[in-house]
C-alpha cells in the first residue's frame, strides 16, 4: 500500500513544506531549545545578534542532519507506516535533491557559525552533523541495538554547542547538560520503539525490543531513567542552578521513574504505559531545561 501511494505521488513538485519536513522540525525544535539554554546560561554576556545567529546556525545544522538522515534512510522510511509519507518515500523529493539540500545547508551552517561566532563552536557543529549522519545513521542504526545509546551523543551536543558559541570553550556545566540528554535519549526512544517493534523488524533495524525483547528493553528503560534523575540533580548539587531547579528536577525525575516503572511492570500487550512515558519524556526535557534557564545561579554566569 505504501509503495502504491508513493508511485501515485511521483511527479508531484516539491513544496517549501516538503523541504521543511526534510529538516525534521519537531526534532529541530528540541535541538534549538536545548542549544538556547546552553547559550543563555553560559557565563558572560553575548550580543543579541550573535546569539540569534548562533541559534539559527545550530537550527540549520540540525536541519541538515535531518535531511541527510532521510536521504540515507529512505528505504527504511518507505516500509514503516509512521515514516512512509515523508517527502522522499512519498515521492515529492528525490534522494539526490535531499542529499544536495542537506549538504548545502550543513556547510552553510558550519561556515556561518565559524565566521559569526567562533571556530570551536563551528567545529563542534560539524562534528555533531558528522556523528549523526555517518556514525549513527550509516553505521550504528542498522548494525547494533545500542544505536540509540551511542548515536544519542549527537542529540546531546546542542547545549554544548550553544555554550561554546557564547564562551569559546567548554566546562563541567555543558558536560552535565550533555549527560542529561544522553541519558534521556534511550528511555525516550525505547518507549516509542516498544510499540513499533514490528515495524522495526520489517525494516531490518535492530532496535533493542527487536533484538533483546520487551522485558530487557523495559529493564533498560528503568535503569537509564534512574541514572538520568541522579545526573539531573548535579546542576543544583554543584551550585550551577538554584533550589527551584533542584526541586523541579526531583519532582520531574520522580514522575519519569514512576512511568518507567509502570512500563517495566506492563506486559507486551499493554501499549498505553510506553505511550505515556514517551509523551512525558518530551515534556520532561522541555520543563527541566526551561527551569534551568530561569533558575541558573550567578555561579553559572561567573565561571
PDB file of C-alpha atoms in Angstrom:
ATOM      1  CA  UNK A   1       0.000   0.000   0.000  1.00  0.00           C
ATOM      2  CA  UNK A   2       2.791   2.415   0.892  1.00  0.00           C
ATOM      3  CA  UNK A   3       4.631   1.640  -2.357  1.00  0.00           C
ATOM      4  CA  UNK A   4       1.485   2.182  -4.415  1.00  0.00           C
ATOM      5  CA  UNK A   5       0.858   5.514  -2.762  1.00  0.00           C
ATOM      6  CA  UNK A   6       4.456   6.509  -3.420  1.00  0.00           C
ATOM      7  CA  UNK A   7       4.113   5.630  -7.092  1.00  0.00           C
ATOM      8  CA  UNK A   8       0.906   7.609  -7.388  1.00  0.00           C
ATOM      9  CA  UNK A   9       2.605  10.643  -5.884  1.00  0.00           C
ATOM     10  CA  UNK A  10       5.557  10.573  -8.300  1.00  0.00           C
ATOM     11  CA  UNK A  11       5.551  13.615 -10.490  1.00  0.00           C
ATOM     12  CA  UNK A  12       4.335  15.979  -7.789  1.00  0.00           C
ATOM     13  CA  UNK A  13       6.514  19.026  -7.375  1.00  0.00           C
ATOM     14  CA  UNK A  14       8.176  19.553  -4.016  1.00  0.00           C
ATOM     15  CA  UNK A  15       6.896  22.464  -1.969  1.00  0.00           C
ATOM     16  CA  UNK A  16       8.652  24.563   0.633  1.00  0.00           C
ATOM     17  CA  UNK A  17       6.824  22.467   3.208  1.00  0.00           C
ATOM     18  CA  UNK A  18       8.430  19.306   1.828  1.00  0.00           C
ATOM     19  CA  UNK A  19      11.907  20.736   2.303  1.00  0.00           C
ATOM     20  CA  UNK A  20      10.967  21.932   5.776  1.00  0.00           C
ATOM     21  CA  UNK A  21       9.789  18.389   6.542  1.00  0.00           C
ATOM     22  CA  UNK A  22      13.211  17.090   5.490  1.00  0.00           C
ATOM     23  CA  UNK A  23      14.747  19.038   8.377  1.00  0.00           C
ATOM     24  CA  UNK A  24      12.638  17.156  10.962  1.00  0.00           C
ATOM     25  CA  UNK A  25      11.204  20.349  12.505  1.00  0.00           C
ATOM     26  CA  UNK A  26       9.854  18.662  15.650  1.00  0.00           C
ATOM     27  CA  UNK A  27      13.259  17.234  16.447  1.00  0.00           C
ATOM     28  CA  UNK A  28      14.860  20.542  15.492  1.00  0.00           C
ATOM     29  CA  UNK A  29      12.670  22.419  17.978  1.00  0.00           C
ATOM     30  CA  UNK A  30      14.122  20.408  20.881  1.00  0.00           C
ATOM     31  CA  UNK A  31      17.636  20.866  19.487  1.00  0.00           C
ATOM     32  CA  UNK A  32      17.178  24.621  19.220  1.00  0.00           C
ATOM     33  CA  UNK A  33      15.659  24.903  22.688  1.00  0.00           C
ATOM     34  CA  UNK A  34      18.419  22.970  24.439  1.00  0.00           C
ATOM     35  CA  UNK A  35      21.052  24.898  22.464  1.00  0.00           C
ATOM     36  CA  UNK A  36      19.395  28.153  23.525  1.00  0.00           C
ATOM     37  CA  UNK A  37      19.564  27.096  27.167  1.00  0.00           C
ATOM     38  CA  UNK A  38      23.262  26.296  26.811  1.00  0.00           C
ATOM     39  CA  UNK A  39      23.826  29.674  25.165  1.00  0.00           C
ATOM     40  CA  UNK A  40      21.847  31.641  27.757  1.00  0.00           C
ATOM     41  CA  UNK A  41      23.248  30.053  30.924  1.00  0.00           C
ATOM     42  CA  UNK A  42      26.857  30.291  29.734  1.00  0.00           C
ATOM     43  CA  UNK A  43      28.999  32.829  31.644  1.00  0.00           C
ATOM     44  CA  UNK A  44      29.289  36.369  30.386  1.00  0.00           C
ATOM     45  CA  UNK A  45      27.095  38.307  28.031  1.00  0.00           C
ATOM     46  CA  UNK A  46      26.590  37.595  24.356  1.00  0.00           C
ATOM     47  CA  UNK A  47      25.498  40.147  21.787  1.00  0.00           C
ATOM     48  CA  UNK A  48      21.827  39.559  20.844  1.00  0.00           C
ATOM     49  CA  UNK A  49      22.691  39.491  17.137  1.00  0.00           C
ATOM     50  CA  UNK A  50      25.464  36.957  17.725  1.00  0.00           C
ATOM     51  CA  UNK A  51      23.159  34.879  19.906  1.00  0.00           C
ATOM     52  CA  UNK A  52      20.435  34.832  17.261  1.00  0.00           C
ATOM     53  CA  UNK A  53      22.983  33.955  14.584  1.00  0.00           C
ATOM     54  CA  UNK A  54      24.263  31.068  16.702  1.00  0.00           C
ATOM     55  CA  UNK A  55      20.778  29.641  17.201  1.00  0.00           C
ATOM     56  CA  UNK A  56      19.954  29.941  13.501  1.00  0.00           C
ATOM     57  CA  UNK A  57      23.199  28.195  12.560  1.00  0.00           C
ATOM     58  CA  UNK A  58      22.551  25.382  15.044  1.00  0.00           C
ATOM     59  CA  UNK A  59      18.991  25.031  13.730  1.00  0.00           C
ATOM     60  CA  UNK A  60      20.294  24.864  10.159  1.00  0.00           C
ATOM     61  CA  UNK A  61      22.875  22.286  11.180  1.00  0.00           C
ATOM     62  CA  UNK A  62      20.189  20.173  12.845  1.00  0.00           C
ATOM     63  CA  UNK A  63      18.024  20.500   9.739  1.00  0.00           C
ATOM     64  CA  UNK A  64      20.925  19.419   7.551  1.00  0.00           C
ATOM     65  CA  UNK A  65      21.478  16.339   9.706  1.00  0.00           C
ATOM     66  CA  UNK A  66      17.775  15.508   9.472  1.00  0.00           C
ATOM     67  CA  UNK A  67      17.746  15.845   5.695  1.00  0.00           C
ATOM     68  CA  UNK A  68      20.840  13.671   5.297  1.00  0.00           C
ATOM     69  CA  UNK A  69      19.320  11.104   7.641  1.00  0.00           C
ATOM     70  CA  UNK A  70      16.186  10.972   5.465  1.00  0.00           C
ATOM     71  CA  UNK A  71      18.340  10.719   2.340  1.00  0.00           C
ATOM     72  CA  UNK A  72      20.163   7.664   3.627  1.00  0.00           C
ATOM     73  CA  UNK A  73      17.180   6.036   5.364  1.00  0.00           C
ATOM     74  CA  UNK A  74      14.687   6.456   2.510  1.00  0.00           C
ATOM     75  CA  UNK A  75      14.466   2.678   2.062  1.00  0.00           C
ATOM     76  CA  UNK A  76      13.675   2.138   5.743  1.00  0.00           C
ATOM     77  CA  UNK A  77      11.190   5.009   5.827  1.00  0.00           C
ATOM     78  CA  UNK A  78       9.284   3.516   2.889  1.00  0.00           C
ATOM     79  CA  UNK A  79       8.381   0.331   4.791  1.00  0.00           C
ATOM     80  CA  UNK A  80       7.440   1.895   8.121  1.00  0.00           C
ATOM     81  CA  UNK A  81       3.917   3.267   8.458  1.00  0.00           C
ATOM     82  CA  UNK A  82       4.868   6.299  10.552  1.00  0.00           C
ATOM     83  CA  UNK A  83       7.513   7.430   8.024  1.00  0.00           C
ATOM     84  CA  UNK A  84       6.174   6.185   4.686  1.00  0.00           C
ATOM     85  CA  UNK A  85       4.773   9.577   3.703  1.00  0.00           C
ATOM     86  CA  UNK A  86       7.904  11.569   4.388  1.00  0.00           C
ATOM     87  CA  UNK A  87       9.000  13.641   1.368  1.00  0.00           C
ATOM     88  CA  UNK A  88      11.351  11.055  -0.183  1.00  0.00           C
ATOM     89  CA  UNK A  89       9.314   7.819   0.143  1.00  0.00           C
ATOM     90  CA  UNK A  90       6.215   9.905  -0.569  1.00  0.00           C
ATOM     91  CA  UNK A  91       7.693  10.776  -3.964  1.00  0.00           C
ATOM     92  CA  UNK A  92       7.795  14.540  -3.528  1.00  0.00           C
ATOM     93  CA  UNK A  93      11.569  14.955  -3.163  1.00  0.00           C
ATOM     94  CA  UNK A  94      14.215  12.770  -4.795  1.00  0.00           C
ATOM     95  CA  UNK A  95      17.081  11.300  -2.816  1.00  0.00           C
ATOM     96  CA  UNK A  96      19.604  13.334  -4.825  1.00  0.00           C
ATOM     97  CA  UNK A  97      17.700  16.551  -4.096  1.00  0.00           C
ATOM     98  CA  UNK A  98      17.634  15.717  -0.379  1.00  0.00           C
ATOM     99  CA  UNK A  99      21.377  14.986  -0.445  1.00  0.00           C
ATOM    100  CA  UNK A 100      22.240  18.292  -2.120  1.00  0.00           C
ATOM    101  CA  UNK A 101      19.877  20.182   0.187  1.00  0.00           C
ATOM    102  CA  UNK A 102      21.325  18.592   3.321  1.00  0.00           C
ATOM    103  CA  UNK A 103      24.963  19.076   2.323  1.00  0.00           C
ATOM    104  CA  UNK A 104      24.403  22.697   1.281  1.00  0.00           C
ATOM    105  CA  UNK A 105      22.518  23.531   4.463  1.00  0.00           C
ATOM    106  CA  UNK A 106      25.125  21.864   6.652  1.00  0.00           C
ATOM    107  CA  UNK A 107      28.129  23.527   5.002  1.00  0.00           C
ATOM    108  CA  UNK A 108      26.464  26.959   5.163  1.00  0.00           C
ATOM    109  CA  UNK A 109      25.575  26.463   8.842  1.00  0.00           C
ATOM    110  CA  UNK A 110      29.116  25.491   9.837  1.00  0.00           C
ATOM    111  CA  UNK A 111      30.775  28.267   7.817  1.00  0.00           C
ATOM    112  CA  UNK A 112      28.381  30.894   9.146  1.00  0.00           C
ATOM    113  CA  UNK A 113      28.849  29.793  12.765  1.00  0.00           C
ATOM    114  CA  UNK A 114      32.616  29.878  12.391  1.00  0.00           C
ATOM    115  CA  UNK A 115      32.535  33.303  10.752  1.00  0.00           C
ATOM    116  CA  UNK A 116      29.996  34.970  13.048  1.00  0.00           C
ATOM    117  CA  UNK A 117      30.849  33.324  16.388  1.00  0.00           C
ATOM    118  CA  UNK A 118      33.955  31.162  16.780  1.00  0.00           C
ATOM    119  CA  UNK A 119      35.742  28.234  15.176  1.00  0.00           C
ATOM    120  CA  UNK A 120      35.335  25.980  18.225  1.00  0.00           C
ATOM    121  CA  UNK A 121      31.542  26.113  18.000  1.00  0.00           C
ATOM    122  CA  UNK A 122      31.669  25.599  14.230  1.00  0.00           C
ATOM    123  CA  UNK A 123      33.926  22.560  14.613  1.00  0.00           C
ATOM    124  CA  UNK A 124      31.606  21.103  17.238  1.00  0.00           C
ATOM    125  CA  UNK A 125      28.589  21.661  14.981  1.00  0.00           C
ATOM    126  CA  UNK A 126      30.387  19.970  12.081  1.00  0.00           C
ATOM    127  CA  UNK A 127      31.292  17.034  14.327  1.00  0.00           C
ATOM    128  CA  UNK A 128      27.689  16.730  15.505  1.00  0.00           C
ATOM    129  CA  UNK A 129      26.361  16.564  11.944  1.00  0.00           C
ATOM    130  CA  UNK A 130      29.055  14.034  11.011  1.00  0.00           C
ATOM    131  CA  UNK A 131      28.340  11.893  14.068  1.00  0.00           C
ATOM    132  CA  UNK A 132      24.583  11.849  13.467  1.00  0.00           C
ATOM    133  CA  UNK A 133      24.801  11.129   9.752  1.00  0.00           C
ATOM    134  CA  UNK A 134      27.859   8.888   9.442  1.00  0.00           C
ATOM    135  CA  UNK A 135      28.316   7.255  12.841  1.00  0.00           C
ATOM    136  CA  UNK A 136      24.658   6.869  13.827  1.00  0.00           C
ATOM    137  CA  UNK A 137      22.679   6.750  10.564  1.00  0.00           C
ATOM    138  CA  UNK A 138      25.130   4.978   8.259  1.00  0.00           C
ATOM    139  CA  UNK A 139      26.995   2.774  10.712  1.00  0.00           C
ATOM    140  CA  UNK A 140      25.198   2.082  14.000  1.00  0.00           C
ATOM    141  CA  UNK A 141      21.496   2.214  13.197  1.00  0.00           C
ATOM    142  CA  UNK A 142      21.399  -0.949  11.078  1.00  0.00           C
ATOM    143  CA  UNK A 143      24.083  -2.869  12.970  1.00  0.00           C
ATOM    144  CA  UNK A 144      23.569  -2.717  16.722  1.00  0.00           C
ATOM    145  CA  UNK A 145      20.744  -2.410  19.273  1.00  0.00           C
ATOM    146  CA  UNK A 146      22.953   0.158  21.008  1.00  0.00           C
ATOM    147  CA  UNK A 147      22.382   2.534  18.074  1.00  0.00           C
ATOM    148  CA  UNK A 148      20.287   4.917  20.161  1.00  0.00           C
ATOM    149  CA  UNK A 149      22.667   4.844  23.116  1.00  0.00           C
ATOM    150  CA  UNK A 150      25.828   5.680  21.173  1.00  0.00           C
ATOM    151  CA  UNK A 151      24.123   7.717  18.487  1.00  0.00           C
ATOM    152  CA  UNK A 152      22.335   9.737  21.170  1.00  0.00           C
ATOM    153  CA  UNK A 153      25.575  11.650  21.692  1.00  0.00           C
ATOM    154  CA  UNK A 154      24.747  13.713  18.604  1.00  0.00           C
ATOM    155  CA  UNK A 155      21.413  14.814  20.048  1.00  0.00           C
ATOM    156  CA  UNK A 156      23.063  15.635  23.367  1.00  0.00           C
ATOM    157  CA  UNK A 157      25.608  18.068  21.904  1.00  0.00           C
ATOM    158  CA  UNK A 158      23.423  21.135  21.039  1.00  0.00           C
ATOM    159  CA  UNK A 159      23.569  22.723  24.537  1.00  0.00           C
ATOM    160  CA  UNK A 160      27.336  22.245  24.445  1.00  0.00           C
ATOM    161  CA  UNK A 161      27.471  23.979  21.057  1.00  0.00           C
ATOM    162  CA  UNK A 162      25.395  26.820  22.475  1.00  0.00           C
ATOM    163  CA  UNK A 163      27.727  27.158  25.457  1.00  0.00           C
ATOM    164  CA  UNK A 164      30.857  27.090  23.277  1.00  0.00           C
ATOM    165  CA  UNK A 165      29.314  29.601  20.872  1.00  0.00           C
ATOM    166  CA  UNK A 166      28.922  32.002  23.799  1.00  0.00           C
ATOM    167  CA  UNK A 167      32.253  31.358  25.538  1.00  0.00           C
ATOM    168  CA  UNK A 168      34.628  29.795  23.019  1.00  0.00           C
ATOM    169  CA  UNK A 169      35.404  26.935  25.423  1.00  0.00           C
ATOM    170  CA  UNK A 170      33.768  24.136  27.407  1.00  0.00           C
ATOM    171  CA  UNK A 171      33.465  23.249  31.082  1.00  0.00           C
ATOM    172  CA  UNK A 172      31.789  20.952  33.583  1.00  0.00           C
ATOM    173  CA  UNK A 173      28.418  22.676  33.174  1.00  0.00           C
ATOM    174  CA  UNK A 174      27.878  21.914  29.462  1.00  0.00           C
ATOM    175  CA  UNK A 175      29.162  18.385  30.113  1.00  0.00           C
ATOM    176  CA  UNK A 176      26.343  17.905  32.634  1.00  0.00           C
ATOM    177  CA  UNK A 177      23.792  19.201  30.123  1.00  0.00           C
ATOM    178  CA  UNK A 178      25.218  16.742  27.602  1.00  0.00           C
ATOM    179  CA  UNK A 179      24.888  13.852  30.055  1.00  0.00           C
ATOM    180  CA  UNK A 180      21.284  14.731  30.879  1.00  0.00           C
ATOM    181  CA  UNK A 181      20.203  14.485  27.234  1.00  0.00           C
ATOM    182  CA  UNK A 182      22.482  11.496  26.616  1.00  0.00           C
ATOM    183  CA  UNK A 183      20.788   9.514  29.418  1.00  0.00           C
ATOM    184  CA  UNK A 184      17.333  10.802  28.466  1.00  0.00           C
ATOM    185  CA  UNK A 185      17.585   9.551  24.879  1.00  0.00           C
ATOM    186  CA  UNK A 186      17.403   5.744  25.412  1.00  0.00           C
ATOM    187  CA  UNK A 187      14.239   5.661  27.563  1.00  0.00           C
ATOM    188  CA  UNK A 188      12.628   8.229  25.266  1.00  0.00           C
ATOM    189  CA  UNK A 189      13.253   6.262  22.049  1.00  0.00           C
ATOM    190  CA  UNK A 190      12.887   2.796  23.529  1.00  0.00           C
ATOM    191  CA  UNK A 191       9.466   3.757  24.882  1.00  0.00           C
ATOM    192  CA  UNK A 192       8.496   4.604  21.311  1.00  0.00           C
ATOM    193  CA  UNK A 193      10.109   1.514  19.802  1.00  0.00           C
ATOM    194  CA  UNK A 194       8.345  -0.870  22.215  1.00  0.00           C
ATOM    195  CA  UNK A 195       5.102  -0.221  20.337  1.00  0.00           C
ATOM    196  CA  UNK A 196       6.804  -0.191  16.935  1.00  0.00           C
ATOM    197  CA  UNK A 197       8.867  -3.370  17.253  1.00  0.00           C
ATOM    198  CA  UNK A 198       7.007  -4.994  14.350  1.00  0.00           C
ATOM    199  CA  UNK A 199       7.786  -2.096  12.036  1.00  0.00           C
ATOM    200  CA  UNK A 200      11.452  -2.064  13.009  1.00  0.00           C
ATOM    201  CA  UNK A 201      11.578  -5.814  12.376  1.00  0.00           C
ATOM    202  CA  UNK A 202      10.180  -5.363   8.850  1.00  0.00           C
ATOM    203  CA  UNK A 203      12.624  -2.542   8.198  1.00  0.00           C
ATOM    204  CA  UNK A 204      15.573  -4.593   9.433  1.00  0.00           C
ATOM    205  CA  UNK A 205      16.534  -2.117  12.160  1.00  0.00           C
ATOM    206  CA  UNK A 206      17.907  -3.904  15.263  1.00  0.00           C
ATOM    207  CA  UNK A 207      16.257  -1.755  17.891  1.00  0.00           C
ATOM    208  CA  UNK A 208      16.568  -3.156  21.403  1.00  0.00           C
ATOM    209  CA  UNK A 209      12.965  -4.516  21.599  1.00  0.00           C
ATOM    210  CA  UNK A 210      13.591  -6.422  18.349  1.00  0.00           C
ATOM    211  CA  UNK A 211      16.920  -7.938  19.415  1.00  0.00           C
ATOM    212  CA  UNK A 212      16.597  -8.323  23.191  1.00  0.00           C
ATOM    213  CA  UNK A 213      12.822  -8.409  23.616  1.00  0.00           C
ATOM    214  CA  UNK A 214      10.379  -6.322  25.610  1.00  0.00           C
ATOM    215  CA  UNK A 215      11.409  -7.484  29.091  1.00  0.00           C
ATOM    216  CA  UNK A 216      15.060  -6.459  28.694  1.00  0.00           C
ATOM    217  CA  UNK A 217      14.099  -3.207  26.989  1.00  0.00           C
ATOM    218  CA  UNK A 218      11.801  -2.278  29.871  1.00  0.00           C
ATOM    219  CA  UNK A 219      14.543  -3.073  32.374  1.00  0.00           C
ATOM    220  CA  UNK A 220      16.983  -0.855  30.474  1.00  0.00           C
ATOM    221  CA  UNK A 221      14.414   1.951  30.314  1.00  0.00           C
ATOM    222  CA  UNK A 222      14.049   1.886  34.088  1.00  0.00           C
ATOM    223  CA  UNK A 223      17.823   1.804  34.687  1.00  0.00           C
ATOM    224  CA  UNK A 224      18.506   4.719  32.366  1.00  0.00           C
ATOM    225  CA  UNK A 225      15.665   6.721  33.938  1.00  0.00           C
ATOM    226  CA  UNK A 226      17.161   6.262  37.411  1.00  0.00           C
ATOM    227  CA  UNK A 227      20.622   7.340  36.227  1.00  0.00           C
ATOM    228  CA  UNK A 228      19.015  10.285  34.417  1.00  0.00           C
ATOM    229  CA  UNK A 229      17.414  11.543  37.633  1.00  0.00           C
ATOM    230  CA  UNK A 230      20.708  11.345  39.510  1.00  0.00           C
ATOM    231  CA  UNK A 231      22.601  13.277  36.847  1.00  0.00           C
ATOM    232  CA  UNK A 232      19.790  15.829  36.503  1.00  0.00           C
ATOM    233  CA  UNK A 233      20.355  16.860  40.134  1.00  0.00           C
ATOM    234  CA  UNK A 234      24.011  17.762  39.547  1.00  0.00           C
ATOM    235  CA  UNK A 235      23.384  21.353  38.386  1.00  0.00           C
ATOM    236  CA  UNK A 236      21.781  22.031  41.774  1.00  0.00           C
ATOM    237  CA  UNK A 237      24.304  19.971  43.756  1.00  0.00           C
ATOM    238  CA  UNK A 238      27.243  21.784  42.154  1.00  0.00           C
ATOM    239  CA  UNK A 239      25.697  25.246  42.529  1.00  0.00           C
ATOM    240  CA  UNK A 240      25.123  25.657  38.815  1.00  0.00           C
ATOM    241  CA  UNK A 241      21.369  26.031  39.415  1.00  0.00           C
ATOM    242  CA  UNK A 242      19.281  27.058  42.409  1.00  0.00           C
ATOM    243  CA  UNK A 243      16.902  25.267  44.754  1.00  0.00           C
ATOM    244  CA  UNK A 244      13.923  25.759  42.449  1.00  0.00           C
ATOM    245  CA  UNK A 245      15.700  23.804  39.755  1.00  0.00           C
ATOM    246  CA  UNK A 246      16.682  21.128  42.266  1.00  0.00           C
ATOM    247  CA  UNK A 247      13.074  20.700  43.391  1.00  0.00           C
ATOM    248  CA  UNK A 248      11.811  20.632  39.808  1.00  0.00           C
ATOM    249  CA  UNK A 249      14.439  18.066  38.791  1.00  0.00           C
ATOM    250  CA  UNK A 250      13.452  15.856  41.748  1.00  0.00           C
ATOM    251  CA  UNK A 251       9.717  16.037  41.013  1.00  0.00           C
ATOM    252  CA  UNK A 252      10.077  15.575  37.254  1.00  0.00           C
ATOM    253  CA  UNK A 253      12.549  12.764  37.846  1.00  0.00           C
ATOM    254  CA  UNK A 254      10.194  11.012  40.242  1.00  0.00           C
ATOM    255  CA  UNK A 255       7.450  11.089  37.613  1.00  0.00           C
ATOM    256  CA  UNK A 256       9.874   9.819  34.956  1.00  0.00           C
ATOM    257  CA  UNK A 257      10.937   6.899  37.149  1.00  0.00           C
ATOM    258  CA  UNK A 258       7.345   6.119  38.119  1.00  0.00           C
ATOM    259  CA  UNK A 259       6.248   5.974  34.476  1.00  0.00           C
ATOM    260  CA  UNK A 260       9.306   3.863  33.650  1.00  0.00           C
ATOM    261  CA  UNK A 261       8.369   1.523  36.494  1.00  0.00           C
ATOM    262  CA  UNK A 262       4.874   1.202  35.041  1.00  0.00           C
ATOM    263  CA  UNK A 263       6.416   0.289  31.688  1.00  0.00           C
ATOM    264  CA  UNK A 264       8.703  -2.196  33.433  1.00  0.00           C
ATOM    265  CA  UNK A 265       5.722  -3.924  35.053  1.00  0.00           C
ATOM    266  CA  UNK A 266       3.497  -3.900  31.965  1.00  0.00           C
ATOM    267  CA  UNK A 267       3.064  -6.902  29.683  1.00  0.00           C
ATOM    268  CA  UNK A 268       3.707  -6.863  25.946  1.00  0.00           C
ATOM    269  CA  UNK A 269       0.028  -6.343  25.131  1.00  0.00           C
ATOM    270  CA  UNK A 270      -0.185  -3.079  27.080  1.00  0.00           C
ATOM    271  CA  UNK A 271       0.711  -0.162  24.844  1.00  0.00           C
ATOM    272  CA  UNK A 272      -0.504   2.715  26.996  1.00  0.00           C
ATOM    273  CA  UNK A 273       2.346   2.749  29.595  1.00  0.00           C
ATOM    274  CA  UNK A 274       5.004   3.100  26.874  1.00  0.00           C
ATOM    275  CA  UNK A 275       2.975   5.799  25.094  1.00  0.00           C
ATOM    276  CA  UNK A 276       2.621   7.725  28.360  1.00  0.00           C
ATOM    277  CA  UNK A 277       6.342   7.530  29.045  1.00  0.00           C
ATOM    278  CA  UNK A 278       7.225   8.627  25.519  1.00  0.00           C
ATOM    279  CA  UNK A 279       4.899  11.633  25.700  1.00  0.00           C
ATOM    280  CA  UNK A 280       6.042  12.651  29.180  1.00  0.00           C
ATOM    281  CA  UNK A 281       9.720  12.276  28.307  1.00  0.00           C
ATOM    282  CA  UNK A 282       9.389  15.157  25.825  1.00  0.00           C
ATOM    283  CA  UNK A 283       7.653  17.313  28.433  1.00  0.00           C
ATOM    284  CA  UNK A 284      10.276  16.288  30.982  1.00  0.00           C
ATOM    285  CA  UNK A 285      13.170  17.599  28.896  1.00  0.00           C
ATOM    286  CA  UNK A 286      11.416  20.848  27.999  1.00  0.00           C
ATOM    287  CA  UNK A 287      10.439  21.591  31.597  1.00  0.00           C
ATOM    288  CA  UNK A 288      13.804  20.598  33.049  1.00  0.00           C
ATOM    289  CA  UNK A 289      15.766  22.819  30.675  1.00  0.00           C
ATOM    290  CA  UNK A 290      13.156  25.572  30.981  1.00  0.00           C
ATOM    291  CA  UNK A 291      13.512  25.680  34.766  1.00  0.00           C
ATOM    292  CA  UNK A 292      17.290  25.593  34.433  1.00  0.00           C
ATOM    293  CA  UNK A 293      17.124  28.592  32.115  1.00  0.00           C
ATOM    294  CA  UNK A 294      15.092  30.528  34.697  1.00  0.00           C
ATOM    295  CA  UNK A 295      16.997  29.336  37.760  1.00  0.00           C
ATOM    296  CA  UNK A 296      20.637  29.358  36.695  1.00  0.00           C
ATOM    297  CA  UNK A 297      22.702  30.835  39.532  1.00  0.00           C
ATOM    298  CA  UNK A 298      25.354  33.588  39.466  1.00  0.00           C
ATOM    299  CA  UNK A 299      27.855  30.705  39.574  1.00  0.00           C
ATOM    300  CA  UNK A 300      26.896  29.864  36.018  1.00  0.00           C
ATOM    301  CA  UNK A 301      27.333  33.462  34.985  1.00  0.00           C
ATOM    302  CA  UNK A 302      30.773  33.931  36.520  1.00  0.00           C
ATOM    303  CA  UNK A 303      32.705  30.710  35.804  1.00  0.00           C
TER     304      UNK A 303
END
